[in-house]
Amino acid sequence: MRVAAVWFPDWPVQAARLDADGELAEPIAIVRQHRVKACSQDARARGVRRGMKLRHAQALVPELQAVDDDPERDGRMFAGLAAGLDDVAASVEILRPGLAVVDMAAAGKFHGGEDRATEMLIDASARRGIDACAGVADEIATAVIATRAQAVVEPGGSARFLASQPLQVLRAEEALGADADTLAALSQLGLATLGDVAEVPPQAMATRFGARGAHIHRIARAAPDRRVAPELPTRDLAVAITPEDPIERVDAAAFAARALAAGLHERLKEAGSVCLRLKVTAELGDGSRVERVWRTREALSESATADRVRWQLDGWLTAGGAGQITSLILEPLELSAPEVLGELWSAGTTRDEALRVAQRVQSQLGIDAVVQPRLVGGRGVAERVELVPFGEDAPGPDGRPWPGEIPPPLPARLGGGVDHPASRVRLIDQGGRPVGVSAEVLLTAEPYALAWGEGRYLVTGWAGPWPVDAGWWTRAPNKVARMQVVGTRESAQGSTRGSGEETCGWLLAWTRGSWRVEAVYS
C-alpha cells in the first residue's frame, strides 16, 4: 500500500483568506477565547505563537489581524477545495479540514508514477495565496508525518524515515490521535525521537501507558495500516432523503443535513454501533453523483455528522458549482462498538448521550447550569480548582510555581470550607491545653491529639504551619496559617496498635483564632 497525504499548513488562516477573497492583510491570527489558535507564517516570524494571549500577540505585532475562529468556515472551504483532488485520485479521504489522504498506489499507476501523481495533487489544490505540502509513504500516519518534511518515503523505508523524526511531531498533528500527556511522559523518560520509542518493547509500552502508548508505538514503528477509503462490509444503515424541491440554497442544505444526521444516529443507536467513517453522496439534477468520505479519530456524534454534511453540501453548492441536489445519501462505512462510561444515572450510557444530556440542560437552564472543574494555579487546595461552563475549552495552569503553595501530596477530598460548621476541629497538647498559632506563625505547643466531631485521634506527625496573607487587598483581609497533620484513631474492633487503628490526614487552616479542616487526605 502507498499513501499520499496532502496538508495545508495553518488551514484556519488559509480558510479565512479564501473566505475573504484574498483581501485579508498580513499578519493574521485566528483567535479562540482570547488566545491564538493558529497564525500565519508572517505572524509566526514576528514572534506570535499558538496558545499566546491575544493582547500579548498584539503587543508584539500591533498591526496583527485577529480573525475569530470558525470551524464551519474551515470545513466549508476545505470541502470545496478537496473537490479538485477527485480529478486526480479515485480514493480520497478527509481526515480533518486541512488534511486529506489519497490512495497513491492507484493514482500513481494511473498517472504513470508517484512523482507525477504527487505533482498533480499539488496542482489540483492550488489556489492563489494557498500553500499545500505532500508526503508519500506506506502508511497513513507516516505519510501525514512526511508532509511536514515534504518527503517521499521509499517503499519499505518508513521505519528508517521515522527513526530521526522528533517525538513532538505527533503533538503537532491532531489527526494522528497521539495523547499529549503520554507524549510528555515519554519525553521526560528521555525518548526524544520516534526511533527511541520504536526500540521500546511493545509489551512494556502497553503495560506502562495502556492503549494510548500502544497507539504511539504503532506509529513509531510504522506498523501496517488500513487502506485509504476501503469499502468495508457493514450493515445496511444508510439513510437517504429526496426533497420535493431540489436543494439549491445553503440554508436548505443545513436543514437536510440535520434531519439526515438525526435519522442516521437513530439507526446507529438501534444497531448498538457508532460511526467512524461516513460517506456523503449527492445525486445532482443532471443525473451525476458526487461523494466524499469523512473520517474522525473519535466516533461521530449527531452534531458532528450534521456539521460535516453541511460543510460538504455547502462546498458542492458554492465552490464546487454542483447546481441542484436532488437526492442525498449518508452511508456509514466503518462502525465500532460505542464507548460505555459505566453506570451513569443508574444505566449504562455512551459519551455522546452524556454530552447531549449536558447540552440539553444548558440550552434550557443556561450555559452556567452545567459546569466542569479545571485546574488553575493557587496556594491552597480549593483555590486550584475552578468551575467553568461545560464545554468551555479554558486554558489550564501554566506550570509556574506559586510561593507558599501546599507541598505534595495534595489532599484527596475537599471539605465544605473554613466557614462550614462541620469543619471545626480542636487540637490539644499533652496536657490538654489548646494548640494555636502565635504572631510569629509558630505553634504554641507540640500537638498531641486532635478532635473532629465524634472522632478522637492521636497525632503522629505534622508539618507547618505556613502563613498565607489572604485577601490583603480587600476590605476584609484574612491571615491564614496552614498545617498538615496525621493521626491515628482506635476503632471499636481493637484497642492495640495495628490493624485496629484508623489513620487519617488533614490539611488544617488556622483562621479567626481556631482550627478548621480545609481538606482530607485518604
Short mmCIF file of C-alpha atoms in Angstrom, two decimals:
data_model
loop_
_atom_site.label_atom_id
_atom_site.label_comp_id
_atom_site.label_asym_id
_atom_site.label_seq_id
_atom_site.Cartn_x
_atom_site.Cartn_y
_atom_site.Cartn_z
CA MET A 1 0.00 0.00 0.00
CA ARG A 2 1.14 3.51 -0.81
CA VAL A 3 -0.49 6.63 0.64
CA ALA A 4 -0.15 10.30 -0.23
CA ALA A 5 -1.13 12.93 2.33
CA VAL A 6 -1.92 16.50 1.27
CA TRP A 7 -1.54 19.02 4.09
CA PHE A 8 -2.46 22.69 4.10
CA PRO A 9 -0.40 24.34 6.86
CA ASP A 10 -2.27 26.69 9.19
CA TRP A 11 -5.51 25.82 7.44
CA PRO A 12 -7.75 28.08 9.59
CA VAL A 13 -5.66 31.03 8.37
CA GLN A 14 -5.84 29.89 4.75
CA ALA A 15 -9.59 29.29 5.04
CA ALA A 16 -10.04 32.84 6.35
CA ARG A 17 -8.07 34.14 3.35
CA LEU A 18 -10.30 32.20 0.94
CA ASP A 19 -13.44 33.40 2.68
CA ALA A 20 -12.24 37.00 2.39
CA ASP A 21 -11.36 36.56 -1.32
CA GLY A 22 -7.73 37.33 -0.58
CA GLU A 23 -8.46 40.76 0.91
CA LEU A 24 -7.22 39.82 4.40
CA ALA A 25 -3.93 41.60 5.08
CA GLU A 26 -0.92 40.02 6.78
CA PRO A 27 -0.05 39.23 9.53
CA ILE A 28 -3.08 37.09 10.54
CA ALA A 29 -4.04 35.24 13.71
CA ILE A 30 -7.07 33.01 14.30
CA VAL A 31 -8.37 33.68 17.81
CA ARG A 32 -10.40 31.42 20.08
CA GLN A 33 -11.34 32.51 23.60
CA HIS A 34 -8.84 35.40 23.51
CA ARG A 35 -5.95 33.10 22.59
CA VAL A 36 -4.18 32.43 19.31
CA LYS A 37 -5.35 29.14 17.80
CA ALA A 38 -3.33 29.49 14.56
CA CYS A 39 -1.30 32.19 12.88
CA SER A 40 0.21 32.93 9.50
CA GLN A 41 3.87 32.45 8.70
CA ASP A 42 4.43 36.21 8.74
CA ALA A 43 2.96 36.46 12.25
CA ARG A 44 4.98 33.48 13.42
CA ALA A 45 8.20 35.03 12.11
CA ARG A 46 7.49 38.09 14.28
CA GLY A 47 7.06 36.10 17.49
CA VAL A 48 3.37 35.11 17.56
CA ARG A 49 2.78 31.56 18.78
CA ARG A 50 -0.17 29.22 19.27
CA GLY A 51 -1.74 29.47 22.69
CA MET A 52 -0.48 33.02 23.19
CA LYS A 53 -2.94 35.51 24.67
CA LEU A 54 -4.28 37.87 22.04
CA ARG A 55 -3.24 41.01 23.90
CA HIS A 56 0.31 39.67 24.17
CA ALA A 57 0.37 38.90 20.45
CA GLN A 58 -0.94 42.37 19.61
CA ALA A 59 1.71 43.89 21.85
CA LEU A 60 4.36 42.11 19.78
CA VAL A 61 2.67 42.86 16.44
CA PRO A 62 0.34 45.90 16.71
CA GLU A 63 -0.92 45.51 13.12
CA LEU A 64 -1.92 41.85 13.69
CA GLN A 65 -5.25 40.98 12.00
CA ALA A 66 -7.31 38.99 14.55
CA VAL A 67 -9.98 36.74 13.00
CA ASP A 68 -12.47 34.79 15.10
CA ASP A 69 -12.21 31.00 14.98
CA ASP A 70 -14.93 29.46 12.80
CA PRO A 71 -14.81 25.65 12.37
CA GLU A 72 -17.78 25.81 9.98
CA ARG A 73 -15.83 28.16 7.70
CA ASP A 74 -12.81 25.84 7.82
CA GLY A 75 -14.86 22.78 6.89
CA ARG A 76 -16.89 24.55 4.21
CA MET A 77 -13.84 25.97 2.47
CA PHE A 78 -11.95 22.70 2.58
CA ALA A 79 -14.90 20.70 1.22
CA GLY A 80 -14.80 22.87 -1.89
CA LEU A 81 -11.03 22.74 -2.17
CA ALA A 82 -10.88 18.95 -1.79
CA ALA A 83 -13.12 18.54 -4.81
CA GLY A 84 -10.09 19.18 -7.01
CA LEU A 85 -8.36 16.11 -5.60
CA ASP A 86 -11.10 13.90 -7.06
CA ASP A 87 -9.84 14.79 -10.54
CA VAL A 88 -6.51 13.14 -9.73
CA ALA A 89 -7.38 10.17 -7.48
CA ALA A 90 -10.44 8.00 -7.01
CA SER A 91 -9.91 7.20 -3.30
CA VAL A 92 -9.73 10.45 -1.34
CA GLU A 93 -10.39 10.62 2.41
CA ILE A 94 -10.57 13.76 4.55
CA LEU A 95 -9.02 13.31 8.00
CA ARG A 96 -9.85 16.87 9.08
CA PRO A 97 -10.27 20.24 7.38
CA GLY A 98 -6.81 20.96 6.01
CA LEU A 99 -5.60 17.35 5.72
CA ALA A 100 -6.56 14.64 3.20
CA VAL A 101 -5.09 11.27 2.22
CA VAL A 102 -5.11 9.57 -1.17
CA ASP A 103 -4.56 6.00 -2.37
CA MET A 104 -1.25 6.64 -4.15
CA ALA A 105 -0.87 3.07 -5.44
CA ALA A 106 -3.86 3.50 -7.72
CA ALA A 107 -3.19 7.15 -8.55
CA GLY A 108 0.48 6.52 -9.35
CA LYS A 109 -0.35 3.59 -11.60
CA PHE A 110 -2.98 5.59 -13.46
CA HIS A 111 -0.86 8.72 -13.96
CA GLY A 112 2.42 6.95 -14.73
CA GLY A 113 4.32 7.27 -11.45
CA GLU A 114 4.18 8.62 -7.92
CA ASP A 115 6.11 11.77 -8.73
CA ARG A 116 3.69 12.71 -11.50
CA ALA A 117 0.63 11.91 -9.34
CA THR A 118 2.01 13.92 -6.40
CA GLU A 119 2.66 16.91 -8.63
CA MET A 120 -0.89 16.70 -9.96
CA LEU A 121 -2.32 16.57 -6.45
CA ILE A 122 -0.50 19.78 -5.54
CA ASP A 123 -1.61 21.45 -8.77
CA ALA A 124 -5.23 20.35 -8.23
CA SER A 125 -5.31 22.00 -4.80
CA ALA A 126 -3.51 25.16 -5.91
CA ARG A 127 -5.28 28.44 -5.19
CA ARG A 128 -3.97 31.97 -5.02
CA GLY A 129 -2.32 32.51 -1.63
CA ILE A 130 -2.90 28.88 -0.55
CA ASP A 131 0.03 26.66 0.37
CA ALA A 132 -0.04 22.86 0.23
CA CYS A 133 2.51 20.18 1.08
CA ALA A 134 2.50 16.49 0.19
CA GLY A 135 4.14 13.40 1.61
CA VAL A 136 4.13 9.79 0.41
CA ALA A 137 4.74 6.63 2.44
CA ASP A 138 3.49 3.09 3.03
CA GLU A 139 1.19 4.02 5.94
CA ILE A 140 -1.30 6.81 6.53
CA ALA A 141 0.38 8.02 9.73
CA THR A 142 3.85 8.01 8.14
CA ALA A 143 2.55 9.89 5.10
CA VAL A 144 0.99 12.54 7.36
CA ILE A 145 4.32 13.00 9.16
CA ALA A 146 6.16 13.08 5.81
CA THR A 147 4.12 16.08 4.67
CA ARG A 148 5.94 18.30 7.17
CA ALA A 149 9.24 17.37 5.50
CA GLN A 150 7.66 17.23 2.01
CA ALA A 151 9.26 13.82 1.69
CA VAL A 152 8.56 10.80 -0.49
CA VAL A 153 9.48 7.80 1.65
CA GLU A 154 10.65 4.89 -0.46
CA PRO A 155 8.71 1.61 -0.19
CA GLY A 156 9.80 -0.26 2.92
CA GLY A 157 11.69 2.75 4.29
CA SER A 158 9.12 4.08 6.75
CA ALA A 159 10.94 2.82 9.86
CA ARG A 160 14.20 4.47 8.78
CA PHE A 161 12.44 7.73 7.98
CA LEU A 162 10.56 7.83 11.30
CA ALA A 163 13.64 6.98 13.36
CA SER A 164 15.02 10.52 13.06
CA GLN A 165 11.69 12.35 13.46
CA PRO A 166 11.24 14.22 16.76
CA LEU A 167 8.65 12.78 19.11
CA GLN A 168 6.82 16.11 19.31
CA VAL A 169 5.80 15.85 15.64
CA LEU A 170 2.93 13.69 16.92
CA ARG A 171 1.72 16.53 19.15
CA ALA A 172 1.65 18.94 16.20
CA GLU A 173 -0.92 16.91 14.23
CA GLU A 174 -4.23 16.19 15.96
CA ALA A 175 -5.34 13.75 13.26
CA LEU A 176 -2.68 11.27 14.45
CA GLY A 177 -4.56 10.90 17.73
CA ALA A 178 -1.47 10.88 19.99
CA ASP A 179 -2.22 11.65 23.65
CA ALA A 180 -0.41 14.81 24.82
CA ASP A 181 0.11 13.57 28.40
CA THR A 182 1.62 10.31 27.17
CA LEU A 183 3.96 12.22 24.85
CA ALA A 184 5.05 14.43 27.74
CA ALA A 185 5.74 11.38 29.91
CA LEU A 186 7.80 9.75 27.15
CA SER A 187 9.83 12.95 26.76
CA GLN A 188 10.51 13.03 30.50
CA LEU A 189 11.82 9.46 30.22
CA GLY A 190 14.41 10.67 27.70
CA LEU A 191 12.75 9.44 24.49
CA ALA A 192 13.37 12.26 22.02
CA THR A 193 12.62 10.65 18.63
CA LEU A 194 10.19 8.17 17.20
CA GLY A 195 13.14 5.83 16.75
CA ASP A 196 13.67 5.85 20.52
CA VAL A 197 10.02 4.93 21.04
CA ALA A 198 10.19 2.13 18.45
CA GLU A 199 13.05 0.49 20.38
CA VAL A 200 10.87 0.08 23.47
CA PRO A 201 9.33 -3.43 23.62
CA PRO A 202 5.62 -3.31 22.70
CA GLN A 203 4.64 -5.15 25.88
CA ALA A 204 6.46 -2.63 28.06
CA MET A 205 4.83 0.30 26.26
CA ALA A 206 1.34 -1.19 26.59
CA THR A 207 1.86 -2.14 30.23
CA ARG A 208 3.08 1.30 31.24
CA PHE A 209 0.90 3.57 29.07
CA GLY A 210 -2.03 1.37 28.03
CA ALA A 211 -3.84 1.75 24.72
CA ARG A 212 -2.58 5.34 24.25
CA GLY A 213 1.02 4.24 24.49
CA ALA A 214 0.41 1.26 22.21
CA HIS A 215 -1.07 3.62 19.59
CA ILE A 216 2.01 5.87 19.69
CA HIS A 217 4.26 2.81 19.49
CA ARG A 218 2.45 1.55 16.37
CA ILE A 219 3.02 4.89 14.65
CA ALA A 220 6.69 4.98 15.67
CA ARG A 221 7.49 1.51 14.32
CA ALA A 222 5.46 2.03 11.12
CA ALA A 223 3.04 -0.79 11.84
CA PRO A 224 0.82 -1.85 8.88
CA ASP A 225 -2.13 0.49 8.49
CA ARG A 226 -5.58 0.33 6.92
CA ARG A 227 -6.20 1.25 3.30
CA VAL A 228 -7.47 4.65 2.21
CA ALA A 229 -11.27 4.75 1.93
CA PRO A 230 -11.86 0.99 1.63
CA GLU A 231 -15.39 -0.26 1.16
CA LEU A 232 -15.74 -2.19 4.40
CA PRO A 233 -18.64 -4.63 4.73
CA THR A 234 -21.16 -3.13 7.16
CA ARG A 235 -24.84 -3.47 7.88
CA ASP A 236 -27.14 -1.52 5.63
CA LEU A 237 -27.65 1.54 7.83
CA ALA A 238 -27.62 4.15 5.10
CA VAL A 239 -30.24 6.89 5.20
CA ALA A 240 -31.41 8.96 2.25
CA ILE A 241 -33.67 11.89 1.51
CA THR A 242 -35.23 13.04 -1.74
CA PRO A 243 -36.70 16.51 -1.19
CA GLU A 244 -39.79 17.65 -3.08
CA ASP A 245 -37.84 20.61 -4.41
CA PRO A 246 -34.15 20.22 -5.35
CA ILE A 247 -31.70 21.73 -2.85
CA GLU A 248 -30.22 24.91 -4.23
CA ARG A 249 -29.58 27.06 -1.14
CA VAL A 250 -27.21 26.60 1.79
CA ASP A 251 -29.96 27.01 4.40
CA ALA A 252 -31.98 24.21 2.80
CA ALA A 253 -28.84 22.06 2.78
CA ALA A 254 -28.32 22.72 6.51
CA PHE A 255 -31.90 21.64 7.28
CA ALA A 256 -31.46 18.44 5.25
CA ALA A 257 -28.14 17.74 7.00
CA ARG A 258 -29.70 17.96 10.47
CA ALA A 259 -32.64 15.73 9.50
CA LEU A 260 -30.44 13.08 7.91
CA ALA A 261 -27.95 13.12 10.80
CA ALA A 262 -30.78 12.56 13.28
CA GLY A 263 -32.13 9.66 11.24
CA LEU A 264 -28.71 8.07 10.82
CA HIS A 265 -27.88 8.20 14.51
CA GLU A 266 -31.26 6.77 15.42
CA ARG A 267 -30.47 3.74 13.26
CA LEU A 268 -26.95 3.52 14.68
CA LYS A 269 -28.39 3.58 18.21
CA GLU A 270 -30.77 0.75 17.38
CA ALA A 271 -27.86 -1.25 15.94
CA GLY A 272 -25.68 -0.57 19.00
CA SER A 273 -22.89 0.96 16.92
CA VAL A 274 -21.14 4.26 16.27
CA CYS A 275 -19.75 5.61 13.00
CA LEU A 276 -16.06 6.30 12.46
CA ARG A 277 -16.11 6.86 8.70
CA LEU A 278 -19.00 8.40 6.77
CA LYS A 279 -19.66 8.66 3.06
CA VAL A 280 -21.79 11.57 1.85
CA THR A 281 -23.32 11.06 -1.59
CA ALA A 282 -25.38 13.56 -3.55
CA GLU A 283 -27.31 13.00 -6.77
CA LEU A 284 -27.40 16.09 -8.96
CA GLY A 285 -30.02 17.48 -11.28
CA ASP A 286 -28.08 16.38 -14.37
CA GLY A 287 -28.09 12.75 -13.20
CA SER A 288 -24.47 12.65 -11.99
CA ARG A 289 -23.32 11.72 -8.49
CA VAL A 290 -20.68 13.24 -6.24
CA GLU A 291 -19.42 11.73 -3.00
CA ARG A 292 -16.94 12.38 -0.21
CA VAL A 293 -15.62 10.28 2.68
CA TRP A 294 -15.06 11.89 6.10
CA ARG A 295 -13.20 10.21 8.92
CA THR A 296 -12.58 11.23 12.56
CA ARG A 297 -10.45 9.89 15.39
CA GLU A 298 -13.46 9.60 17.68
CA ALA A 299 -16.95 8.37 16.95
CA LEU A 300 -19.08 10.88 15.08
CA SER A 301 -21.79 12.46 17.20
CA GLU A 302 -25.08 13.61 15.72
CA SER A 303 -23.97 17.25 15.70
CA ALA A 304 -20.56 16.37 14.22
CA THR A 305 -22.26 14.36 11.47
CA ALA A 306 -24.59 17.25 10.68
CA ASP A 307 -21.63 19.66 10.58
CA ARG A 308 -19.69 17.56 8.08
CA VAL A 309 -22.69 17.01 5.85
CA ARG A 310 -23.45 20.75 5.92
CA TRP A 311 -19.85 21.64 5.10
CA GLN A 312 -19.84 19.22 2.19
CA LEU A 313 -23.17 20.36 0.77
CA ASP A 314 -22.12 23.98 1.11
CA GLY A 315 -18.92 23.20 -0.75
CA TRP A 316 -20.77 21.42 -3.53
CA LEU A 317 -23.40 24.15 -3.87
CA THR A 318 -20.98 27.08 -3.87
CA ALA A 319 -17.31 26.37 -4.56
CA GLY A 320 -17.99 23.14 -6.44
CA GLY A 321 -20.72 24.53 -8.68
CA ALA A 322 -22.84 21.40 -8.33
CA GLY A 323 -26.12 23.13 -9.14
CA GLN A 324 -29.21 21.37 -7.81
CA ILE A 325 -29.07 18.42 -5.41
CA THR A 326 -32.00 16.07 -5.98
CA SER A 327 -31.10 13.32 -3.53
CA LEU A 328 -28.79 12.94 -0.54
CA ILE A 329 -27.44 9.71 0.98
CA LEU A 330 -25.45 9.14 4.19
CA GLU A 331 -23.71 5.77 4.42
CA PRO A 332 -21.58 4.67 7.40
CA LEU A 333 -18.52 2.87 6.05
CA GLU A 334 -16.85 1.89 9.32
CA LEU A 335 -18.63 1.00 12.55
CA SER A 336 -17.47 0.15 16.05
CA ALA A 337 -18.98 -0.59 19.43
CA PRO A 338 -19.81 2.54 21.44
CA GLU A 339 -17.63 3.51 24.39
CA VAL A 340 -19.55 2.77 27.58
CA LEU A 341 -18.92 5.05 30.54
CA GLY A 342 -20.39 2.65 33.09
CA GLU A 343 -23.28 3.20 35.47
CA LEU A 344 -24.36 6.79 34.99
CA TRP A 345 -27.77 7.77 36.31
CA SER A 346 -28.41 4.07 37.11
CA ALA A 347 -27.97 2.98 33.49
CA GLY A 348 -25.05 2.44 31.13
CA THR A 349 -24.71 5.20 28.58
CA THR A 350 -22.33 6.38 25.92
CA ARG A 351 -20.21 9.51 25.90
CA ASP A 352 -22.31 11.02 23.11
CA GLU A 353 -25.50 10.52 25.11
CA ALA A 354 -23.95 12.14 28.17
CA LEU A 355 -22.82 15.10 26.07
CA ARG A 356 -26.29 15.51 24.60
CA VAL A 357 -27.85 15.48 28.08
CA ALA A 358 -25.43 18.17 29.30
CA GLN A 359 -26.01 20.31 26.22
CA ARG A 360 -29.79 19.94 26.57
CA VAL A 361 -29.66 21.10 30.19
CA GLN A 362 -27.53 24.09 29.16
CA SER A 363 -29.97 25.01 26.40
CA GLN A 364 -32.87 25.02 28.88
CA LEU A 365 -31.27 26.46 32.03
CA GLY A 366 -28.36 28.43 30.69
CA ILE A 367 -24.71 27.74 29.96
CA ASP A 368 -23.71 28.15 33.63
CA ALA A 369 -26.16 25.43 34.76
CA VAL A 370 -23.65 22.67 33.91
CA VAL A 371 -20.07 23.21 35.00
CA GLN A 372 -16.86 21.20 34.93
CA PRO A 373 -13.75 21.50 37.10
CA ARG A 374 -10.38 22.59 35.74
CA LEU A 375 -7.02 23.07 37.40
CA VAL A 376 -5.69 26.58 37.95
CA GLY A 377 -2.81 27.99 39.94
CA GLY A 378 -3.11 28.69 43.66
CA ARG A 379 -1.62 28.21 47.11
CA GLY A 380 -4.39 26.27 48.80
CA VAL A 381 -6.39 23.29 47.62
CA ALA A 382 -9.77 24.79 46.80
CA GLU A 383 -8.00 27.68 45.03
CA ARG A 384 -6.53 25.25 42.49
CA VAL A 385 -9.94 24.09 41.23
CA GLU A 386 -12.19 26.41 39.24
CA LEU A 387 -15.63 25.56 37.88
CA VAL A 388 -16.21 26.68 34.30
CA PRO A 389 -19.19 26.15 31.97
CA PHE A 390 -19.31 22.67 30.48
CA GLY A 391 -17.78 22.56 27.01
CA GLU A 392 -15.60 25.64 27.51
CA ASP A 393 -12.03 24.96 26.47
CA ALA A 394 -10.34 27.10 29.10
CA PRO A 395 -6.53 27.08 29.43
CA GLY A 396 -5.01 25.18 32.34
CA PRO A 397 -2.23 26.17 34.74
CA ASP A 398 0.97 27.43 33.17
CA GLY A 399 3.14 25.24 35.41
CA ARG A 400 4.89 28.07 37.21
CA PRO A 401 5.30 27.57 40.99
CA TRP A 402 3.19 29.53 43.47
CA PRO A 403 5.07 30.92 46.50
CA GLY A 404 3.60 29.41 49.63
CA GLU A 405 1.69 26.63 47.84
CA ILE A 406 0.79 23.43 49.69
CA PRO A 407 3.54 20.83 49.10
CA PRO A 408 2.59 17.45 47.62
CA PRO A 409 0.93 15.10 48.02
CA LEU A 410 -2.30 17.03 47.68
CA PRO A 411 -5.43 16.00 49.64
CA ALA A 412 -7.93 13.69 48.02
CA ARG A 413 -11.12 15.34 49.31
CA LEU A 414 -12.12 18.93 49.89
CA GLY A 415 -14.15 19.95 52.90
CA GLY A 416 -17.12 22.27 52.98
CA GLY A 417 -14.92 25.32 53.53
CA VAL A 418 -13.49 27.01 56.61
CA ASP A 419 -16.87 28.60 57.35
CA HIS A 420 -18.74 25.30 57.34
CA PRO A 421 -19.86 24.21 60.87
CA ALA A 422 -18.52 20.67 60.34
CA SER A 423 -15.03 21.98 59.63
CA ARG A 424 -14.33 22.96 63.24
CA VAL A 425 -11.54 20.90 64.79
CA ARG A 426 -9.76 21.02 68.17
CA LEU A 427 -6.00 20.48 68.54
CA ILE A 428 -4.51 19.99 72.02
CA ASP A 429 -1.13 19.31 73.59
CA GLN A 430 -0.27 16.50 76.02
CA GLY A 431 -1.63 18.50 78.94
CA GLY A 432 -4.99 19.04 77.27
CA ARG A 433 -4.36 22.71 76.52
CA PRO A 434 -5.40 24.11 73.10
CA VAL A 435 -2.67 24.42 70.49
CA GLY A 436 -2.77 27.58 68.41
CA VAL A 437 -0.52 29.75 66.25
CA SER A 438 1.44 32.68 67.62
CA ALA A 439 2.01 36.04 65.97
CA GLU A 440 5.36 34.70 64.74
CA VAL A 441 3.48 31.88 62.94
CA LEU A 442 4.77 29.23 65.38
CA LEU A 443 2.78 26.58 67.21
CA THR A 444 2.10 27.47 70.83
CA ALA A 445 2.72 23.84 71.87
CA GLU A 446 3.51 20.44 70.42
CA PRO A 447 0.32 18.78 69.06
CA TYR A 448 -0.70 15.60 70.88
CA ALA A 449 -4.29 14.87 69.96
CA LEU A 450 -6.98 16.05 67.59
CA ALA A 451 -10.76 16.01 67.99
CA TRP A 452 -13.02 16.31 64.95
CA GLY A 453 -16.70 15.75 65.62
CA GLU A 454 -17.00 12.45 67.46
CA GLY A 455 -13.56 11.26 66.33
CA ARG A 456 -10.52 11.35 68.64
CA TYR A 457 -7.08 10.94 67.12
CA LEU A 458 -3.52 10.78 68.45
CA VAL A 459 -1.23 13.00 66.38
CA THR A 460 1.64 11.01 64.86
CA GLY A 461 3.13 13.70 62.64
CA TRP A 462 2.68 17.22 61.31
CA ALA A 463 4.26 19.79 59.02
CA GLY A 464 3.92 23.55 59.13
CA PRO A 465 2.41 25.94 59.84
CA TRP A 466 2.75 28.03 56.67
CA PRO A 467 1.42 31.60 56.73
CA VAL A 468 -0.78 32.97 53.96
CA ASP A 469 -1.91 36.58 53.96
CA ALA A 470 -5.15 36.07 52.03
CA GLY A 471 -7.18 38.92 50.63
CA TRP A 472 -4.88 41.68 51.90
CA TRP A 473 -6.05 43.92 49.08
CA THR A 474 -9.73 43.72 50.16
CA ARG A 475 -11.62 45.43 52.96
CA ALA A 476 -11.71 42.19 54.95
CA PRO A 477 -8.21 40.65 54.78
CA ASN A 478 -7.76 37.24 56.37
CA LYS A 479 -4.44 35.93 57.60
CA VAL A 480 -4.35 32.12 57.45
CA ALA A 481 -1.80 29.54 58.61
CA ARG A 482 -2.00 26.03 57.12
CA MET A 483 -0.65 22.82 58.64
CA GLN A 484 -0.63 19.14 57.61
CA VAL A 485 -1.48 16.69 60.39
CA VAL A 486 -1.53 12.87 60.50
CA GLY A 487 -3.28 10.99 63.30
CA THR A 488 -4.45 7.51 64.29
CA ARG A 489 -7.82 6.56 65.72
CA GLU A 490 -8.54 3.31 67.52
CA SER A 491 -11.57 1.55 66.08
CA ALA A 492 -14.14 -0.36 68.06
CA GLN A 493 -12.70 -3.71 66.96
CA GLY A 494 -9.33 -3.20 68.58
CA SER A 495 -7.51 -1.10 71.11
CA THR A 496 -3.90 -2.02 70.34
CA ARG A 497 -1.68 -0.56 67.69
CA GLY A 498 -2.03 -2.45 64.40
CA SER A 499 -4.98 -3.45 62.27
CA GLY A 500 -7.49 -1.96 64.71
CA GLU A 501 -6.24 1.60 64.11
CA GLU A 502 -7.54 4.04 61.54
CA THR A 503 -5.04 6.51 60.10
CA CYS A 504 -6.13 9.80 58.62
CA GLY A 505 -4.54 13.03 57.42
CA TRP A 506 -5.86 16.58 57.34
CA LEU A 507 -4.96 19.93 55.93
CA LEU A 508 -5.82 22.35 58.74
CA ALA A 509 -6.25 26.10 58.49
CA TRP A 510 -5.75 28.43 61.48
CA THR A 511 -8.09 31.35 60.90
CA ARG A 512 -10.01 33.72 63.20
CA GLY A 513 -8.48 32.14 66.29
CA SER A 514 -9.48 28.49 65.64
CA TRP A 515 -8.54 25.45 63.58
CA ARG A 516 -10.64 24.39 60.59
CA VAL A 517 -10.42 21.33 58.32
CA GLU A 518 -9.76 22.57 54.78
CA ALA A 519 -9.19 19.16 53.14
CA VAL A 520 -8.73 15.48 53.99
CA TYR A 521 -6.04 13.03 52.88
CA SER A 522 -7.08 9.45 52.24
#
